[in-house]
Amino acid sequence: MRKYIVYISLLIIHISCNTSKYENVETVEWSDFKIAKNITAKELNFENSLRPTDILVKDSILITIELQSDKIFQVYNLNSMERINECINIGQGPNDMLIPQFMEMRGDELNVLDLATYSVYTFDFNDFIINPVTEPIRKIKLEAPIFVTAQFLGNNIVGKSFNPEYQLTLFGIKGEKIKDFATYPSSSMNYTDAERIEASYMKLVTNDLGKIAIFYYMTDLLEIYGSDQQLLKRVHGPDHFYSEFKEKEHGIASPKRDVSRDAFVCPRNAGNNLFVLYNGKFIHDPDHTSACSKLLSFSWEGVPDVFYNLNDPLISFDIDQK
């Protein structure tokens, strides 16, 4: 099976003896990654400037979400570098969107989450890439609010909740709420509710076996949940730092600048493996950037596999599982 990885830089277990503040955790080191590889980026020159907030690639097609354009979705042919379609207005009309992000494709179904309306849209991919007035074949309105991210989980949908006790909400295929689950990572750190929610900012991916992988953005922590929505493994590393926040007035929590670091960014399911960008830099560093110079892969059992050094740092990427 060939895998194509498209990168856009947005100007366009080996158990160690380290201790961790997290409970029920395995720690990993850089040396636990079996292979280190260097990747040299190939620059793609399109007919117009790209400023996407999210990207999706399938075969020779690249779709970007560009909220500054007249149409949200811009469709490009990667062979000709030409734009071949644009569709969907930004707004509050019947099929308009406000804060869209891609969910994982399922066969030829292209799925989009609109975070502003808690709605999941499903389009026929082949129609979406050529039809400027494409319409969804399904639209699901989720019964409860979600934040940051959502993915299909078998016939259900799982999303990030804004809840100080449970991180995730499971919905049925019609959008009905089934349950809340996934408590926050247990640790020796004391958080207020506001600090706990902000410190645990994350994104998730799912696979065909019903597993969920949670990658945290301000601590290098990975959690794997099984098909029964129970925690299977918690992995800390490779740099072993923590998300430290301080609540200020009005329930607003901010990162402690002298100790806070960026961790994982933009996780992707690649079939048998997980891929995720990794930063590791202190946010107070004058030269800090959100762009990541490392791409890591793990198995769906949470075992480190390969880390890639990127010559051109990235803030987003996608994988074509063809």
JSON list of C-alpha atoms in Angstrom, two decimals, residues 89-248:
[
{"chain": "A", "resi": 89, "resn": "ASN", "atom": "CA", "xyz": [-20.09, 29.91, 1.15]},
{"chain": "A", "resi": 90, "resn": "ILE", "atom": "CA", "xyz": [-19.14, 31.18, 4.56]},
{"chain": "A", "resi": 91, "resn": "GLY", "atom": "CA", "xyz": [-22.30, 32.17, 6.37]},
{"chain": "A", "resi": 92, "resn": "GLN", "atom": "CA", "xyz": [-25.44, 30.86, 8.02]},
{"chain": "A", "resi": 93, "resn": "GLY", "atom": "CA", "xyz": [-27.44, 29.67, 5.01]},
{"chain": "A", "resi": 94, "resn": "PRO", "atom": "CA", "xyz": [-28.74, 26.07, 4.76]},
{"chain": "A", "resi": 95, "resn": "ASN", "atom": "CA", "xyz": [-25.47, 24.62, 3.48]},
{"chain": "A", "resi": 96, "resn": "ASP", "atom": "CA", "xyz": [-23.13, 27.44, 4.50]},
{"chain": "A", "resi": 97, "resn": "MET", "atom": "CA", "xyz": [-20.42, 26.96, 7.13]},
{"chain": "A", "resi": 98, "resn": "LEU", "atom": "CA", "xyz": [-18.61, 29.18, 9.62]},
{"chain": "A", "resi": 99, "resn": "ILE", "atom": "CA", "xyz": [-15.72, 27.27, 11.24]},
{"chain": "A", "resi": 100, "resn": "PRO", "atom": "CA", "xyz": [-15.20, 24.12, 9.13]},
{"chain": "A", "resi": 101, "resn": "GLN", "atom": "CA", "xyz": [-12.52, 21.48, 9.56]},
{"chain": "A", "resi": 102, "resn": "PHE", "atom": "CA", "xyz": [-11.97, 18.18, 7.79]},
{"chain": "A", "resi": 103, "resn": "MET", "atom": "CA", "xyz": [-12.82, 14.90, 9.43]},
{"chain": "A", "resi": 104, "resn": "GLU", "atom": "CA", "xyz": [-11.31, 11.67, 8.18]},
{"chain": "A", "resi": 105, "resn": "MET", "atom": "CA", "xyz": [-12.65, 10.45, 4.85]},
{"chain": "A", "resi": 106, "resn": "ARG", "atom": "CA", "xyz": [-14.61, 7.19, 4.73]},
{"chain": "A", "resi": 107, "resn": "GLY", "atom": "CA", "xyz": [-14.24, 5.66, 1.30]},
{"chain": "A", "resi": 108, "resn": "ASP", "atom": "CA", "xyz": [-15.52, 8.24, -1.18]},
{"chain": "A", "resi": 109, "resn": "GLU", "atom": "CA", "xyz": [-17.34, 10.21, 1.50]},
{"chain": "A", "resi": 110, "resn": "LEU", "atom": "CA", "xyz": [-15.80, 13.55, 2.41]},
{"chain": "A", "resi": 111, "resn": "ASN", "atom": "CA", "xyz": [-16.73, 14.61, 5.95]},
{"chain": "A", "resi": 112, "resn": "VAL", "atom": "CA", "xyz": [-16.60, 18.14, 7.37]},
{"chain": "A", "resi": 113, "resn": "LEU", "atom": "CA", "xyz": [-17.30, 19.37, 10.89]},
{"chain": "A", "resi": 114, "resn": "ASP", "atom": "CA", "xyz": [-18.59, 22.92, 11.36]},
{"chain": "A", "resi": 115, "resn": "LEU", "atom": "CA", "xyz": [-17.53, 23.79, 14.90]},
{"chain": "A", "resi": 116, "resn": "ALA", "atom": "CA", "xyz": [-19.78, 26.86, 14.99]},
{"chain": "A", "resi": 117, "resn": "THR", "atom": "CA", "xyz": [-22.98, 24.84, 14.58]},
{"chain": "A", "resi": 118, "resn": "TYR", "atom": "CA", "xyz": [-21.89, 21.39, 15.89]},
{"chain": "A", "resi": 119, "resn": "SER", "atom": "CA", "xyz": [-22.89, 19.96, 12.51]},
{"chain": "A", "resi": 120, "resn": "VAL", "atom": "CA", "xyz": [-21.29, 17.16, 10.49]},
{"chain": "A", "resi": 121, "resn": "TYR", "atom": "CA", "xyz": [-21.64, 17.32, 6.70]},
{"chain": "A", "resi": 122, "resn": "THR", "atom": "CA", "xyz": [-21.00, 14.36, 4.40]},
{"chain": "A", "resi": 123, "resn": "PHE", "atom": "CA", "xyz": [-20.37, 14.95, 0.67]},
{"chain": "A", "resi": 124, "resn": "ASP", "atom": "CA", "xyz": [-19.74, 12.68, -2.28]},
{"chain": "A", "resi": 125, "resn": "PHE", "atom": "CA", "xyz": [-16.04, 13.29, -2.97]},
{"chain": "A", "resi": 126, "resn": "ASN", "atom": "CA", "xyz": [-16.32, 12.98, -6.74]},
{"chain": "A", "resi": 127, "resn": "ASP", "atom": "CA", "xyz": [-19.12, 15.56, -6.85]},
{"chain": "A", "resi": 128, "resn": "PHE", "atom": "CA", "xyz": [-17.40, 17.85, -4.36]},
{"chain": "A", "resi": 129, "resn": "ILE", "atom": "CA", "xyz": [-14.27, 18.28, -6.47]},
{"chain": "A", "resi": 130, "resn": "ILE", "atom": "CA", "xyz": [-16.10, 19.35, -9.66]},
{"chain": "A", "resi": 131, "resn": "ASN", "atom": "CA", "xyz": [-19.43, 20.87, -8.61]},
{"chain": "A", "resi": 132, "resn": "PRO", "atom": "CA", "xyz": [-19.38, 24.53, -7.47]},
{"chain": "A", "resi": 133, "resn": "VAL", "atom": "CA", "xyz": [-22.86, 24.11, -5.95]},
{"chain": "A", "resi": 134, "resn": "THR", "atom": "CA", "xyz": [-22.29, 20.70, -4.36]},
{"chain": "A", "resi": 135, "resn": "GLU", "atom": "CA", "xyz": [-24.72, 19.69, -1.61]},
{"chain": "A", "resi": 136, "resn": "PRO", "atom": "CA", "xyz": [-24.26, 17.28, 1.31]},
{"chain": "A", "resi": 137, "resn": "ILE", "atom": "CA", "xyz": [-25.70, 13.81, 1.04]},
{"chain": "A", "resi": 138, "resn": "ARG", "atom": "CA", "xyz": [-26.11, 13.83, 4.83]},
{"chain": "A", "resi": 139, "resn": "LYS", "atom": "CA", "xyz": [-26.09, 16.44, 7.57]},
{"chain": "A", "resi": 140, "resn": "ILE", "atom": "CA", "xyz": [-26.01, 15.57, 11.27]},
{"chain": "A", "resi": 141, "resn": "LYS", "atom": "CA", "xyz": [-26.69, 18.15, 13.97]},
{"chain": "A", "resi": 142, "resn": "LEU", "atom": "CA", "xyz": [-25.03, 17.05, 17.21]},
{"chain": "A", "resi": 143, "resn": "GLU", "atom": "CA", "xyz": [-27.26, 17.23, 20.26]},
{"chain": "A", "resi": 144, "resn": "ALA", "atom": "CA", "xyz": [-24.63, 18.70, 22.59]},
{"chain": "A", "resi": 145, "resn": "PRO", "atom": "CA", "xyz": [-21.87, 21.28, 22.03]},
{"chain": "A", "resi": 146, "resn": "ILE", "atom": "CA", "xyz": [-18.40, 20.10, 21.05]},
{"chain": "A", "resi": 147, "resn": "PHE", "atom": "CA", "xyz": [-15.14, 21.99, 20.83]},
{"chain": "A", "resi": 148, "resn": "VAL", "atom": "CA", "xyz": [-11.90, 21.69, 18.89]},
{"chain": "A", "resi": 149, "resn": "THR", "atom": "CA", "xyz": [-12.43, 18.31, 17.16]},
{"chain": "A", "resi": 150, "resn": "ALA", "atom": "CA", "xyz": [-14.67, 15.35, 16.27]},
{"chain": "A", "resi": 151, "resn": "GLN", "atom": "CA", "xyz": [-14.35, 12.12, 14.29]},
{"chain": "A", "resi": 152, "resn": "PHE", "atom": "CA", "xyz": [-16.49, 9.18, 13.26]},
{"chain": "A", "resi": 153, "resn": "LEU", "atom": "CA", "xyz": [-16.16, 6.16, 15.56]},
{"chain": "A", "resi": 154, "resn": "GLY", "atom": "CA", "xyz": [-17.73, 3.22, 13.77]},
{"chain": "A", "resi": 155, "resn": "ASN", "atom": "CA", "xyz": [-21.38, 4.20, 13.29]},
{"chain": "A", "resi": 156, "resn": "ASN", "atom": "CA", "xyz": [-21.09, 6.88, 15.97]},
{"chain": "A", "resi": 157, "resn": "ILE", "atom": "CA", "xyz": [-19.32, 10.24, 16.33]},
{"chain": "A", "resi": 158, "resn": "VAL", "atom": "CA", "xyz": [-16.93, 11.24, 19.11]},
{"chain": "A", "resi": 159, "resn": "GLY", "atom": "CA", "xyz": [-16.16, 14.88, 19.92]},
{"chain": "A", "resi": 160, "resn": "LYS", "atom": "CA", "xyz": [-14.27, 16.99, 22.43]},
{"chain": "A", "resi": 161, "resn": "SER", "atom": "CA", "xyz": [-16.54, 18.37, 25.17]},
{"chain": "A", "resi": 162, "resn": "PHE", "atom": "CA", "xyz": [-16.03, 21.47, 27.31]},
{"chain": "A", "resi": 163, "resn": "ASN", "atom": "CA", "xyz": [-16.51, 19.55, 30.53]},
{"chain": "A", "resi": 164, "resn": "PRO", "atom": "CA", "xyz": [-14.26, 19.67, 33.62]},
{"chain": "A", "resi": 165, "resn": "GLU", "atom": "CA", "xyz": [-14.84, 15.96, 34.36]},
{"chain": "A", "resi": 166, "resn": "TYR", "atom": "CA", "xyz": [-14.96, 14.18, 30.99]},
{"chain": "A", "resi": 167, "resn": "GLN", "atom": "CA", "xyz": [-13.10, 15.12, 27.83]},
{"chain": "A", "resi": 168, "resn": "LEU", "atom": "CA", "xyz": [-15.16, 13.34, 25.18]},
{"chain": "A", "resi": 169, "resn": "THR", "atom": "CA", "xyz": [-18.81, 12.93, 24.18]},
{"chain": "A", "resi": 170, "resn": "LEU", "atom": "CA", "xyz": [-20.14, 10.01, 22.15]},
{"chain": "A", "resi": 171, "resn": "PHE", "atom": "CA", "xyz": [-23.03, 10.66, 19.75]},
{"chain": "A", "resi": 172, "resn": "GLY", "atom": "CA", "xyz": [-25.24, 8.30, 17.76]},
{"chain": "A", "resi": 173, "resn": "ILE", "atom": "CA", "xyz": [-25.44, 8.45, 13.99]},
{"chain": "A", "resi": 174, "resn": "LYS", "atom": "CA", "xyz": [-28.43, 10.81, 14.19]},
{"chain": "A", "resi": 175, "resn": "GLY", "atom": "CA", "xyz": [-26.53, 13.17, 16.47]},
{"chain": "A", "resi": 176, "resn": "GLU", "atom": "CA", "xyz": [-28.17, 12.06, 19.72]},
{"chain": "A", "resi": 177, "resn": "LYS", "atom": "CA", "xyz": [-25.92, 12.17, 22.78]},
{"chain": "A", "resi": 178, "resn": "ILE", "atom": "CA", "xyz": [-25.05, 8.72, 24.13]},
{"chain": "A", "resi": 179, "resn": "LYS", "atom": "CA", "xyz": [-22.59, 9.46, 26.94]},
{"chain": "A", "resi": 180, "resn": "ASP", "atom": "CA", "xyz": [-19.63, 11.45, 28.21]},
{"chain": "A", "resi": 181, "resn": "PHE", "atom": "CA", "xyz": [-16.38, 9.56, 28.83]},
{"chain": "A", "resi": 182, "resn": "ALA", "atom": "CA", "xyz": [-12.57, 9.86, 29.05]},
{"chain": "A", "resi": 183, "resn": "THR", "atom": "CA", "xyz": [-11.53, 11.53, 32.29]},
{"chain": "A", "resi": 184, "resn": "TYR", "atom": "CA", "xyz": [-8.61, 13.95, 32.20]},
{"chain": "A", "resi": 185, "resn": "PRO", "atom": "CA", "xyz": [-5.09, 12.53, 32.61]},
{"chain": "A", "resi": 186, "resn": "SER", "atom": "CA", "xyz": [-4.62, 11.69, 36.28]},
{"chain": "A", "resi": 187, "resn": "SER", "atom": "CA", "xyz": [-1.51, 13.30, 37.72]},
{"chain": "A", "resi": 188, "resn": "SER", "atom": "CA", "xyz": [0.06, 14.83, 40.82]},
{"chain": "A", "resi": 189, "resn": "MET", "atom": "CA", "xyz": [-0.58, 18.32, 39.43]},
{"chain": "A", "resi": 190, "resn": "ASN", "atom": "CA", "xyz": [-3.38, 20.36, 40.97]},
{"chain": "A", "resi": 191, "resn": "TYR", "atom": "CA", "xyz": [-5.62, 22.22, 38.52]},
{"chain": "A", "resi": 192, "resn": "THR", "atom": "CA", "xyz": [-8.74, 24.31, 38.87]},
{"chain": "A", "resi": 193, "resn": "ASP", "atom": "CA", "xyz": [-11.51, 23.28, 36.46]},
{"chain": "A", "resi": 194, "resn": "ALA", "atom": "CA", "xyz": [-10.58, 26.10, 34.08]},
{"chain": "A", "resi": 195, "resn": "GLU", "atom": "CA", "xyz": [-6.88, 25.20, 34.22]},
{"chain": "A", "resi": 196, "resn": "ARG", "atom": "CA", "xyz": [-7.61, 21.51, 33.63]},
{"chain": "A", "resi": 197, "resn": "ILE", "atom": "CA", "xyz": [-9.67, 22.18, 30.51]},
{"chain": "A", "resi": 198, "resn": "GLU", "atom": "CA", "xyz": [-7.17, 24.59, 28.96]},
{"chain": "A", "resi": 199, "resn": "ALA", "atom": "CA", "xyz": [-4.12, 22.52, 29.94]},
{"chain": "A", "resi": 200, "resn": "SER", "atom": "CA", "xyz": [-5.62, 19.48, 28.21]},
{"chain": "A", "resi": 201, "resn": "TYR", "atom": "CA", "xyz": [-6.12, 21.04, 24.77]},
{"chain": "A", "resi": 202, "resn": "MET", "atom": "CA", "xyz": [-5.86, 18.19, 22.29]},
{"chain": "A", "resi": 203, "resn": "LYS", "atom": "CA", "xyz": [-6.88, 16.66, 18.99]},
{"chain": "A", "resi": 204, "resn": "LEU", "atom": "CA", "xyz": [-8.03, 13.10, 18.39]},
{"chain": "A", "resi": 205, "resn": "VAL", "atom": "CA", "xyz": [-8.05, 10.54, 15.60]},
{"chain": "A", "resi": 206, "resn": "THR", "atom": "CA", "xyz": [-9.92, 7.23, 15.29]},
{"chain": "A", "resi": 207, "resn": "ASN", "atom": "CA", "xyz": [-9.49, 4.02, 13.33]},
{"chain": "A", "resi": 208, "resn": "ASP", "atom": "CA", "xyz": [-11.67, 1.28, 11.82]},
{"chain": "A", "resi": 209, "resn": "LEU", "atom": "CA", "xyz": [-11.25, -0.89, 14.94]},
{"chain": "A", "resi": 210, "resn": "GLY", "atom": "CA", "xyz": [-12.97, 1.66, 17.16]},
{"chain": "A", "resi": 211, "resn": "LYS", "atom": "CA", "xyz": [-9.80, 2.96, 18.82]},
{"chain": "A", "resi": 212, "resn": "ILE", "atom": "CA", "xyz": [-9.25, 6.61, 19.73]},
{"chain": "A", "resi": 213, "resn": "ALA", "atom": "CA", "xyz": [-5.85, 8.32, 19.97]},
{"chain": "A", "resi": 214, "resn": "ILE", "atom": "CA", "xyz": [-5.61, 11.60, 21.86]},
{"chain": "A", "resi": 215, "resn": "PHE", "atom": "CA", "xyz": [-2.55, 13.82, 21.30]},
{"chain": "A", "resi": 216, "resn": "TYR", "atom": "CA", "xyz": [-2.11, 16.74, 23.69]},
{"chain": "A", "resi": 217, "resn": "TYR", "atom": "CA", "xyz": [-0.87, 20.06, 22.41]},
{"chain": "A", "resi": 218, "resn": "MET", "atom": "CA", "xyz": [1.00, 21.44, 25.46]},
{"chain": "A", "resi": 219, "resn": "THR", "atom": "CA", "xyz": [2.33, 18.25, 27.03]},
{"chain": "A", "resi": 220, "resn": "ASP", "atom": "CA", "xyz": [3.98, 15.41, 25.13]},
{"chain": "A", "resi": 221, "resn": "LEU", "atom": "CA", "xyz": [1.29, 12.95, 26.16]},
{"chain": "A", "resi": 222, "resn": "LEU", "atom": "CA", "xyz": [-0.53, 10.35, 24.04]},
{"chain": "A", "resi": 223, "resn": "GLU", "atom": "CA", "xyz": [-3.55, 8.33, 25.19]},
{"chain": "A", "resi": 224, "resn": "ILE", "atom": "CA", "xyz": [-5.10, 5.34, 23.42]},
{"chain": "A", "resi": 225, "resn": "TYR", "atom": "CA", "xyz": [-8.73, 4.32, 24.11]},
{"chain": "A", "resi": 226, "resn": "GLY", "atom": "CA", "xyz": [-10.24, 1.00, 23.08]},
{"chain": "A", "resi": 227, "resn": "SER", "atom": "CA", "xyz": [-13.49, 0.17, 21.34]},
{"chain": "A", "resi": 228, "resn": "ASP", "atom": "CA", "xyz": [-15.21, 0.07, 24.75]},
{"chain": "A", "resi": 229, "resn": "GLN", "atom": "CA", "xyz": [-14.14, 3.70, 25.36]},
{"chain": "A", "resi": 230, "resn": "GLN", "atom": "CA", "xyz": [-11.79, 2.60, 28.16]},
{"chain": "A", "resi": 231, "resn": "LEU", "atom": "CA", "xyz": [-8.19, 3.79, 28.46]},
{"chain": "A", "resi": 232, "resn": "LEU", "atom": "CA", "xyz": [-5.73, 1.26, 27.06]},
{"chain": "A", "resi": 233, "resn": "LYS", "atom": "CA", "xyz": [-2.44, 3.12, 27.33]},
{"chain": "A", "resi": 234, "resn": "ARG", "atom": "CA", "xyz": [-1.00, 6.47, 28.36]},
{"chain": "A", "resi": 235, "resn": "VAL", "atom": "CA", "xyz": [2.42, 7.37, 26.92]},
{"chain": "A", "resi": 236, "resn": "HIS", "atom": "CA", "xyz": [4.58, 10.31, 28.05]},
{"chain": "A", "resi": 237, "resn": "GLY", "atom": "CA", "xyz": [7.55, 11.52, 26.01]},
{"chain": "A", "resi": 238, "resn": "PRO", "atom": "CA", "xyz": [9.89, 11.90, 24.29]},
{"chain": "A", "resi": 239, "resn": "ASP", "atom": "CA", "xyz": [10.79, 15.09, 26.20]},
{"chain": "A", "resi": 240, "resn": "HIS", "atom": "CA", "xyz": [8.59, 14.63, 29.32]},
{"chain": "A", "resi": 241, "resn": "PHE", "atom": "CA", "xyz": [7.17, 18.08, 29.97]},
{"chain": "A", "resi": 242, "resn": "TYR", "atom": "CA", "xyz": [3.84, 19.20, 31.38]},
{"chain": "A", "resi": 243, "resn": "SER", "atom": "CA", "xyz": [1.05, 21.60, 30.60]},
{"chain": "A", "resi": 244, "resn": "GLU", "atom": "CA", "xyz": [1.09, 24.27, 33.28]},
{"chain": "A", "resi": 245, "resn": "PHE", "atom": "CA", "xyz": [-1.68, 26.89, 33.39]},
{"chain": "A", "resi": 246, "resn": "LYS", "atom": "CA", "xyz": [-2.71, 29.59, 35.84]},
{"chain": "A", "resi": 247, "resn": "GLU", "atom": "CA", "xyz": [-6.32, 30.67, 36.25]},
{"chain": "A", "resi": 248, "resn": "LYS", "atom": "CA", "xyz": [-6.85, 34.40, 36.32]}
]
